[in-house]
XYZ file of C-alpha atoms in Angstrom:
658
model
C 163.163 51.847 127.106
C 164.005 55.405 126.080
C 164.349 54.307 122.443
C 160.929 52.678 122.614
C 159.378 55.897 124.003
C 161.139 57.971 121.318
C 159.949 55.688 118.559
C 156.455 55.721 120.002
C 156.420 59.550 119.979
C 157.758 59.618 116.409
C 155.179 57.079 115.256
C 152.378 59.092 116.909
C 153.707 62.353 115.394
C 154.032 60.819 111.930
C 150.596 59.297 112.315
C 149.107 62.675 113.318
C 150.787 64.438 110.368
C 149.644 61.682 108.055
C 146.086 61.930 109.384
C 146.004 65.723 108.942
C 147.488 65.339 105.432
C 144.734 62.869 104.638
C 142.077 65.172 106.091
C 143.257 68.182 104.095
C 144.217 66.511 100.820
C 142.813 63.034 100.312
C 139.688 62.706 102.457
C 136.352 63.016 100.721
C 134.576 66.328 101.174
C 131.841 66.149 103.785
C 130.659 69.748 103.769
C 127.242 71.367 104.114
C 126.019 74.732 102.827
C 125.421 77.322 105.577
C 121.913 78.109 104.270
C 120.916 74.523 105.203
C 121.417 75.483 108.848
C 119.162 78.554 108.848
C 115.884 78.012 110.765
C 112.811 78.214 108.552
C 111.397 81.420 110.129
C 114.248 83.714 109.010
C 112.931 87.184 108.104
C 116.336 88.231 106.707
C 119.490 86.413 105.691
C 122.811 88.202 105.077
C 125.731 86.534 103.277
C 129.285 87.700 102.625
C 132.393 85.976 101.335
C 134.739 88.579 102.856
C 133.395 89.724 106.220
C 136.635 91.334 107.449
C 137.203 93.415 104.296
C 133.527 94.353 104.220
C 133.660 95.494 107.832
C 136.809 97.554 107.150
C 135.082 99.436 104.320
C 131.843 99.989 106.243
C 133.647 101.220 109.362
C 135.531 103.782 107.235
C 132.337 105.247 105.719
C 130.713 108.561 106.650
C 127.629 106.658 107.774
C 129.526 104.681 110.397
C 131.453 107.748 111.543
C 128.142 109.490 112.186
C 126.795 106.513 114.097
C 129.887 106.490 116.308
C 128.513 109.651 117.934
C 125.621 107.542 119.229
C 126.227 106.030 122.685
C 125.042 102.560 121.714
C 127.113 102.398 118.538
C 130.091 103.971 120.265
C 130.014 101.170 122.838
C 129.588 98.677 120.006
C 132.603 100.160 118.224
C 134.679 99.944 121.401
C 133.638 96.310 121.765
C 134.654 95.635 118.169
C 137.966 97.416 118.754
C 138.578 95.216 121.796
C 137.656 92.162 119.747
C 140.070 93.300 117.041
C 142.863 93.633 119.628
C 142.121 90.125 120.844
C 142.307 88.862 117.264
C 145.658 90.575 116.797
C 146.962 88.847 119.907
C 145.898 85.521 118.411
C 146.980 86.450 114.893
C 148.395 83.050 114.076
C 144.941 81.508 114.500
C 143.197 84.204 112.427
C 145.789 83.969 109.660
C 145.293 80.226 109.612
C 141.523 80.544 109.425
C 141.533 83.438 106.922
C 138.463 85.119 105.351
C 135.509 82.759 105.556
C 131.983 82.829 104.196
C 129.741 84.320 106.865
C 125.958 84.094 107.047
C 123.785 86.053 109.507
C 120.047 85.425 109.781
C 117.361 87.328 111.729
C 114.602 85.463 113.578
C 111.656 86.285 115.845
C 111.969 83.659 118.568
C 109.041 84.893 120.678
C 106.484 87.730 120.338
C 108.241 91.099 119.867
C 111.679 89.531 120.427
C 114.232 88.823 117.694
C 117.866 87.765 117.549
C 120.608 86.751 115.141
C 122.094 83.422 114.122
C 125.680 83.362 112.823
C 127.025 80.632 110.552
C 130.706 80.678 109.472
C 132.102 78.228 106.912
C 135.357 76.848 108.358
C 135.624 74.165 105.680
C 138.201 71.530 106.788
C 139.269 73.566 109.815
C 136.120 72.412 111.575
C 137.746 68.983 111.827
C 140.577 70.309 114.032
C 139.922 70.020 117.755
C 142.487 72.732 118.511
C 140.143 75.298 116.945
C 137.447 74.499 119.495
C 140.009 74.877 122.260
C 141.157 78.166 120.725
C 137.675 79.575 121.177
C 137.971 79.013 124.898
C 141.398 80.668 124.820
C 140.027 83.704 123.004
C 137.263 84.009 125.575
C 139.613 84.581 128.505
C 138.826 84.805 132.201
C 135.794 87.065 131.752
C 133.760 84.100 130.505
C 132.512 80.951 132.193
C 132.576 78.027 129.771
C 130.245 75.029 129.918
C 129.131 72.328 127.497
C 125.915 70.444 126.799
C 124.587 68.071 124.128
C 121.532 68.550 121.900
C 120.615 65.725 119.490
C 124.167 64.360 119.505
C 125.710 67.810 118.871
C 127.906 69.401 121.507
C 126.990 73.032 122.273
C 129.680 75.217 123.834
C 128.267 77.911 126.159
C 130.292 81.063 126.819
C 128.729 82.999 129.696
C 129.828 86.643 129.888
C 130.125 87.418 133.599
C 129.790 91.149 133.010
C 126.848 91.339 130.575
C 125.263 88.099 131.842
C 124.723 86.979 128.265
C 125.553 83.544 126.940
C 126.964 82.856 123.479
C 126.006 79.377 122.283
C 128.339 77.722 119.746
C 128.258 74.399 117.952
C 130.027 72.792 114.982
C 128.016 71.046 112.273
C 130.308 69.457 109.705
C 132.262 72.393 108.205
C 130.113 75.127 109.765
C 130.465 77.037 113.022
C 127.016 78.048 114.320
C 126.533 80.685 117.040
C 123.805 82.781 118.655
C 123.021 84.541 121.926
C 119.659 82.749 121.877
C 120.003 79.029 122.514
C 116.719 78.251 120.737
C 118.164 79.424 117.414
C 121.204 77.141 117.712
C 118.944 74.196 118.516
C 116.665 75.070 115.569
C 119.779 75.218 113.375
C 120.661 71.661 114.425
C 117.095 70.642 113.547
C 117.545 72.191 110.082
C 120.661 70.104 109.528
C 118.457 67.057 109.795
C 115.699 68.543 107.623
C 116.699 71.753 105.735
C 113.809 73.934 104.523
C 114.921 77.351 103.225
C 118.018 75.948 101.548
C 115.893 73.485 99.555
C 113.017 75.874 98.813
C 112.884 76.218 95.011
C 111.648 79.805 95.372
C 114.696 80.757 97.443
C 117.015 78.932 95.059
C 115.437 80.801 92.130
C 116.035 84.238 93.677
C 119.507 83.359 94.926
C 120.518 82.214 91.466
C 119.470 85.558 89.946
C 121.134 87.745 92.599
C 124.594 89.123 91.801
C 127.483 88.925 94.287
C 129.486 92.000 93.264
C 128.727 94.170 96.298
C 129.615 94.076 99.983
C 127.142 91.383 100.878
C 123.898 89.737 99.793
C 120.614 90.162 101.647
C 117.550 87.931 101.332
C 114.076 88.677 102.683
C 111.469 85.982 103.351
C 108.196 87.904 103.065
C 106.113 85.331 104.939
C 107.893 86.349 108.164
C 108.380 90.068 107.473
C 105.204 91.107 109.301
C 106.203 89.077 112.357
C 109.555 90.903 112.433
C 108.069 94.394 111.953
C 105.586 93.621 114.700
C 108.543 93.878 117.092
C 108.449 97.644 116.536
C 104.790 98.524 116.007
C 101.257 97.296 116.634
C 99.671 94.637 114.426
C 96.900 97.041 113.416
C 99.473 99.100 111.486
C 100.539 96.083 109.435
C 97.220 94.983 107.952
C 98.444 95.580 104.415
C 101.324 93.134 105.021
C 98.901 90.585 106.431
C 96.869 90.714 103.212
C 99.944 90.432 101.006
C 102.305 88.227 103.025
C 101.544 85.244 100.773
C 101.867 87.265 97.555
C 105.680 87.354 97.604
C 108.137 84.571 98.385
C 111.675 85.971 98.598
C 113.655 89.049 97.650
C 117.376 88.789 96.996
C 119.666 91.841 96.919
C 123.285 92.578 96.130
C 124.107 95.390 98.590
C 126.689 98.090 97.812
C 127.880 101.347 99.362
C 128.221 104.164 96.810
C 130.614 107.011 97.649
C 130.146 106.304 101.335
C 126.694 107.955 101.422
C 124.284 105.820 99.352
C 123.293 102.278 100.286
C 121.939 100.441 97.259
C 120.456 96.948 97.076
C 119.779 95.536 93.585
C 118.139 92.178 92.966
C 114.954 90.238 92.303
C 111.663 89.327 94.006
C 109.559 86.301 93.082
C 105.810 86.173 93.510
C 103.255 83.535 94.350
C 101.358 82.880 91.112
C 98.519 81.273 93.066
C 97.506 84.393 95.012
C 94.803 86.877 94.055
C 96.594 90.101 94.961
C 97.209 93.598 93.689
C 100.925 92.836 93.247
C 100.186 89.830 91.037
C 98.031 91.992 88.763
C 100.820 94.603 88.626
C 103.420 91.985 87.741
C 101.337 90.888 84.730
C 100.704 94.459 83.546
C 104.129 95.763 82.566
C 105.628 99.109 83.570
C 105.497 102.820 82.736
C 107.339 106.081 83.283
C 106.598 107.934 86.524
C 105.200 111.431 86.009
C 103.371 112.365 89.238
C 106.445 114.258 90.623
C 105.404 117.041 88.198
C 102.572 117.974 90.559
C 103.623 116.302 93.855
C 104.526 118.937 96.493
C 108.212 119.276 97.204
C 107.619 118.499 100.886
C 106.023 115.129 100.065
C 106.751 112.580 102.786
C 105.441 109.547 100.855
C 104.983 108.977 97.133
C 103.629 105.547 96.185
C 103.312 104.887 92.457
C 101.593 102.043 90.585
C 102.345 102.030 86.864
C 101.475 99.722 83.951
C 101.519 99.475 80.175
C 97.788 100.113 80.030
C 95.199 100.578 82.785
C 92.521 98.565 80.974
C 94.872 95.593 80.790
C 95.813 96.031 84.448
C 92.195 96.123 85.577
C 91.362 93.065 83.470
C 94.241 91.246 85.186
C 92.885 92.372 88.564
C 89.389 91.152 87.693
C 90.788 87.821 86.491
C 92.479 87.310 89.850
C 89.354 88.339 91.759
C 87.309 85.744 89.866
C 89.381 83.021 91.518
C 87.834 84.080 94.829
C 84.017 83.958 94.397
C 83.325 86.009 97.536
C 85.662 88.851 96.558
C 84.508 88.817 92.951
C 80.832 88.961 93.948
C 81.576 91.915 96.242
C 83.292 93.652 93.314
C 80.522 92.990 90.754
C 77.821 93.977 93.263
C 79.671 97.254 93.842
C 79.858 98.007 90.125
C 76.181 97.164 89.619
C 75.115 99.324 92.577
C 76.968 102.417 91.343
C 75.911 101.994 87.715
C 72.243 101.494 88.595
C 72.150 104.292 91.143
C 73.704 106.903 88.853
C 72.902 105.535 85.399
C 76.542 105.496 84.332
C 78.931 102.936 82.826
C 82.098 102.483 84.928
C 84.245 101.188 82.071
C 83.124 103.875 79.632
C 82.950 106.856 82.002
C 85.947 106.044 84.238
C 88.297 103.299 83.088
C 88.436 104.566 79.487
C 90.383 107.766 80.309
C 92.805 106.464 82.975
C 96.416 106.481 81.802
C 99.481 104.508 82.913
C 99.986 105.652 86.536
C 97.979 105.834 89.745
C 99.689 107.213 92.842
C 99.206 108.027 96.504
C 100.772 111.181 97.962
C 101.170 112.089 101.607
C 102.605 115.362 102.853
C 102.150 117.711 105.786
C 99.575 120.278 104.722
C 99.964 123.764 106.118
C 96.300 124.586 105.592
C 94.529 121.744 107.385
C 97.289 120.744 109.839
C 96.018 117.203 109.369
C 98.980 114.826 109.377
C 96.897 112.007 107.873
C 95.855 113.859 104.720
C 96.543 111.924 101.541
C 95.830 112.446 97.859
C 95.181 109.898 95.118
C 96.502 110.994 91.719
C 95.368 109.494 88.421
C 97.286 110.225 85.236
C 94.810 110.697 82.378
C 95.355 109.461 78.834
C 93.305 112.368 77.510
C 92.513 115.082 80.057
C 89.723 116.540 77.899
C 88.059 113.125 77.759
C 88.559 112.757 81.521
C 87.023 116.180 82.208
C 84.028 115.442 80.013
C 83.328 112.098 81.703
C 83.840 113.480 85.212
C 81.425 116.332 84.461
C 78.936 113.751 83.232
C 79.309 111.695 86.445
C 78.901 114.858 88.560
C 75.694 115.714 86.726
C 74.393 112.206 87.439
C 75.354 112.495 91.115
C 73.420 115.770 91.426
C 70.514 114.301 89.497
C 70.244 111.069 91.473
C 71.395 112.012 94.996
C 70.407 114.711 97.519
C 73.900 116.204 97.338
C 73.739 120.008 97.642
C 77.409 120.993 97.341
C 78.225 122.245 93.846
C 81.743 123.520 93.352
C 84.264 126.046 94.643
C 86.962 127.740 92.629
C 90.409 128.011 94.214
C 92.927 130.148 92.316
C 91.318 129.178 89.020
C 91.063 125.449 89.793
C 87.540 124.062 90.365
C 87.192 121.729 93.360
C 84.267 119.294 93.178
C 82.798 116.848 95.662
C 82.818 113.270 94.330
C 80.121 111.480 96.318
C 80.664 108.011 94.881
C 81.064 105.561 97.769
C 83.127 102.475 96.952
C 84.518 103.958 93.719
C 88.198 103.737 94.667
C 87.944 100.185 95.944
C 86.526 99.221 92.542
C 89.300 101.128 90.849
C 92.310 99.610 92.555
C 91.324 97.291 95.391
C 91.898 97.723 99.122
C 94.873 100.055 98.624
C 92.497 103.012 98.097
C 89.470 101.672 99.962
C 89.559 104.260 102.787
C 89.026 107.143 100.373
C 85.232 107.015 100.411
C 83.845 110.471 99.537
C 86.655 112.638 98.236
C 86.930 116.031 96.585
C 88.816 116.331 93.314
C 90.490 118.865 91.082
C 92.389 118.710 87.785
C 95.946 119.954 87.208
C 97.527 119.471 83.778
C 97.019 115.780 82.898
C 96.268 114.679 86.442
C 92.992 114.146 88.291
C 93.671 114.536 92.021
C 91.367 113.221 94.759
C 91.482 113.794 98.512
C 89.143 113.525 101.488
C 90.263 117.042 102.430
C 89.821 120.027 100.081
C 92.724 121.679 101.896
C 95.062 118.962 100.634
C 93.988 119.890 97.102
C 94.519 123.588 97.856
C 98.044 122.830 99.075
C 98.810 120.895 95.876
C 97.430 123.778 93.798
C 99.556 126.318 95.695
C 102.724 124.256 95.255
C 101.952 123.744 91.572
C 101.470 127.490 90.975
C 104.802 128.387 92.604
C 106.514 125.343 90.990
C 107.451 123.965 94.392
C 107.251 120.298 93.328
C 109.272 117.106 93.624
C 110.317 117.484 90.011
C 111.870 120.890 90.813
C 113.902 119.462 93.727
C 117.581 118.812 92.951
C 117.808 116.462 95.940
C 114.916 114.331 94.675
C 116.191 114.415 91.074
C 119.654 113.218 92.153
C 118.103 110.460 94.251
C 115.605 109.479 91.547
C 118.565 109.039 89.157
C 119.448 105.848 91.080
C 116.279 104.185 89.727
C 114.997 103.208 86.298
C 112.597 105.793 84.872
C 109.961 103.117 84.285
C 108.573 100.934 87.054
C 105.628 98.797 88.128
C 105.750 99.920 91.741
C 107.774 102.769 93.203
C 107.761 103.941 96.826
C 109.600 107.087 97.935
C 109.934 108.224 101.557
C 111.422 111.496 102.740
C 112.410 110.545 106.278
C 112.686 114.012 107.891
C 109.198 114.847 106.574
C 107.704 111.530 107.724
C 109.659 111.093 110.982
C 106.784 112.122 113.273
C 104.419 109.697 111.572
C 106.965 106.932 112.032
C 107.022 107.777 115.739
C 103.227 107.733 115.918
C 103.019 104.311 114.264
C 105.528 102.726 116.633
C 104.789 100.924 119.874
C 105.720 102.582 123.180
C 109.175 101.045 123.545
C 110.155 101.701 119.927
C 108.732 105.239 120.138
C 111.053 106.063 123.033
C 114.050 104.803 121.064
C 113.021 106.740 117.950
C 112.688 109.989 119.893
C 116.023 109.460 121.622
C 117.800 108.549 118.384
C 116.155 110.953 115.932
C 119.501 112.118 114.405
C 120.305 108.487 113.603
C 116.949 107.825 111.937
C 116.317 110.989 109.928
C 119.920 110.962 108.638
C 118.725 108.372 106.099
C 116.937 111.258 104.440
C 115.564 109.554 101.312
C 114.471 105.939 100.905
C 113.255 104.401 97.654
C 111.874 101.007 96.631
C 111.293 100.026 93.015
C 109.762 96.874 91.502
C 109.847 96.312 87.722
C 107.821 93.509 86.140
C 109.951 91.014 84.216
C 108.861 87.501 83.200
C 107.489 85.933 86.394
C 109.508 88.071 88.810
C 110.150 91.686 89.812
C 113.497 93.369 89.342
C 114.030 95.071 92.696
C 115.935 98.143 93.859
C 116.154 99.558 97.383
C 118.242 102.714 97.692
C 118.876 104.775 100.841
C 120.558 108.188 100.895
C 122.553 109.396 103.912
C 122.946 113.001 105.065
C 124.452 114.432 108.219
C 121.955 116.035 110.629
C 123.705 119.368 110.043
C 123.041 119.187 106.300
C 119.446 118.116 106.873
C 118.827 121.118 109.145
C 120.569 123.470 106.709
C 118.617 122.182 103.704
C 115.357 122.236 105.652
C 115.842 125.901 106.543
C 116.638 126.691 102.903
C 113.460 124.923 101.771
C 111.328 126.830 104.291
C 112.833 130.143 103.170
C 112.404 129.269 99.479
C 108.754 128.286 99.869
C 108.030 131.427 101.874
C 109.631 133.552 99.161
C 107.661 131.817 96.401
C 104.372 132.098 98.281
C 104.950 135.835 98.792
C 105.082 136.209 95.013
C 101.816 134.322 94.816
C 100.282 136.332 97.665
C 102.066 139.715 97.885
C 101.976 140.792 101.514
C 101.602 144.318 102.788
C 103.940 146.048 105.216
C 104.300 143.990 108.384
C 103.382 147.043 110.494
C 99.592 147.269 110.418
C 97.692 150.102 112.060
C 94.321 149.041 113.409
C 91.737 151.247 111.699
C 88.078 150.993 110.724
C 89.271 149.497 107.399
C 91.995 147.082 108.589
C 90.140 145.486 111.506
C 87.553 144.044 109.129
C 90.246 142.690 106.765
C 89.805 138.987 107.692
C 92.118 136.110 106.799
C 90.801 133.434 104.405
C 89.417 130.218 105.871
C 90.010 126.645 104.736
C 87.202 124.333 105.925
C 87.901 120.616 105.588
C 84.246 119.819 104.874
C 82.855 121.960 102.075
C 79.346 120.620 102.618
C 79.227 121.827 106.256
C 76.960 124.739 107.174
C 79.313 126.284 109.740
C 83.083 126.675 110.275
C 84.881 127.338 113.589
C 88.436 127.971 114.785
C 89.710 127.946 118.362
C 92.464 129.544 120.464
C 95.171 127.308 121.935
C 93.318 127.405 125.277
C 90.321 125.766 123.590
C 88.073 128.828 123.577
C 86.226 129.787 120.405
C 88.128 132.279 118.222
C 85.509 132.737 115.511
C 82.615 131.031 113.737
C 80.961 131.688 110.386
C 78.092 130.168 108.433
C 78.892 128.431 105.121
C 77.186 127.625 101.856
C 78.932 125.404 99.296
C 82.222 125.792 101.149
C 82.289 129.630 101.161
C 81.353 132.154 103.847
C 77.653 132.950 103.650
C 75.729 134.149 106.738
C 76.583 135.323 110.246
C 80.200 135.870 111.330
C 81.288 136.258 114.989
C 84.821 136.496 116.386
C 85.945 136.695 120.006
C 88.839 137.830 122.198
C 90.716 135.183 124.244
C 88.671 136.235 127.299
C 85.465 135.288 125.470
C 84.264 138.861 124.786
C 82.873 139.605 121.336
C 85.423 141.146 118.944
C 83.676 141.442 115.539
C 80.171 140.843 114.218
C 78.939 140.887 110.639
C 77.449 138.974 107.727
C 78.801 137.411 104.538
C 76.982 136.957 101.254
C 78.627 134.581 98.748
C 82.049 134.975 100.436
C 81.884 138.812 100.524
C 81.287 141.041 103.541
C 77.750 142.395 103.431
C 75.768 145.023 105.333
C 76.858 146.639 108.622
C 79.894 145.259 110.511
C 80.712 146.069 114.153
C 83.977 145.855 116.136
C 84.221 145.886 119.973
C 86.929 146.861 122.484
C 88.451 143.975 124.410
C 87.981 145.373 127.928
C 84.252 145.957 128.077
C 83.066 144.485 124.798
C 81.639 147.851 123.541
């Protein structure tokens, strides 16, 4: 009997070894690609062939060390350390499994809620039942383990008694699939039966072009990008994405970490050739060298550049796309006809003919107007003399054919004109510039600069005169070096300068997190995105620069001191000790009205009471002037004539107003 039992055990053992040998050497491959298991609504997909090595390098970087000072990331690090200790205790299993391809995808599973799906390629190890049991062993007593079945696939549920979260795990052929949201695991099983992203020719096209030399690859599905960003802001702030969500299919990036402080993602973006969008017209119009940093203020928070081989060709491409939509094209042609008939001008001859190879939007915090929403549109001219001549001609036609009274003001030698040409910018470049309805403009070097606020133009003029521009910034120059000099689209964000706007655009919950974690947001001090037209795709580059909060504060203080020093050379100031005399009390500070066609300008104290008011004519002081003490008593009375004090002026004591 004992011999029979022994032989039975030996036969079973030999059979098991033979079966495993067959599985690992002779059995036909029955594997599936991890991308086939990603639900169709993935906003992002991350892939790496060496997750452990990648994590080791990232965790040793300066960026991660900084984030360890954050409570959330510190707890995350401790959790990862504990996980690492657990792995070490089960080292024989980890050594057996080894480095495996890992895929992580990001999905919005309900409004304003997103989560991650993890897919790990175990290859033939997925056939071993002991691996499934090992997962339960790794979990330990702190987890409650249950099982359920969804469409013939067993789902293992690991309930964390402490966090009350459940990790859902299943095996599909050679892949381990996991998520803390059960819906994503179930959707992954559905994809196995009918894969979508993995068989999308547009995804395959981008994936084929994307290198794999960096830490990991990242793919963006633009159709679901707005839905993801809506988790952090209100839909009204994402209208531009709504209009363009069908213009792009996928972006694929090879992501690297340079010297521990620069995150760079290089790859490609494919476009939908059937859409009538601004991006499609750009893609067909080539590229050009960026030159607007020559006059962009050094404290620019956003610089958005559109460049092309030739503007005429670009606008013809834009018109061609608009013709495919009869409603949009009729709106465009009606707009052109209205302006041309009203002013007796020719848009192509008087405007399009002198535009060069770049149009840009600038946004920065103006010190004159204090208006955080001020923007400027900058047009590079092919021939600035030709541009000046045609703009003067248009201005003469505006004055001749409209009741406009405002003429021109001169600020430090630069004329500022009012360009009352409603709908002009929408004709020029579509909805991107549509909100700029009745701007002022000035000319600096080869650039025509438009803004709804004359104070924005004054700020640009001041920065130009003291050479306080993006081009003069070493930090920007070093960052700009990471990009090709020529582009089709280029977006630059200075995070410390734009942080408050980011807060304002966020929803309430996100705003609270941004305020609490400011050092961990603004530390990514410079962000750049570049698209370069090539064949039927865009070459793409996203680069992010990291700085410690200490360096950001130090550099910010240096910039403030430098600008103050440069402005003092532009406006030499007198001794800071001023004795109030008959002469000095009437020495009034300059004003900067935001509407140069207004007939009166006022400023107020912080308590809301009127500080002074003055009558205007063509944007300069002309008429009665009255200023007041904080208690409302009259301080100064007088009159201006063409911006100069005129006649008898009177000053009053604060106590009794005499």
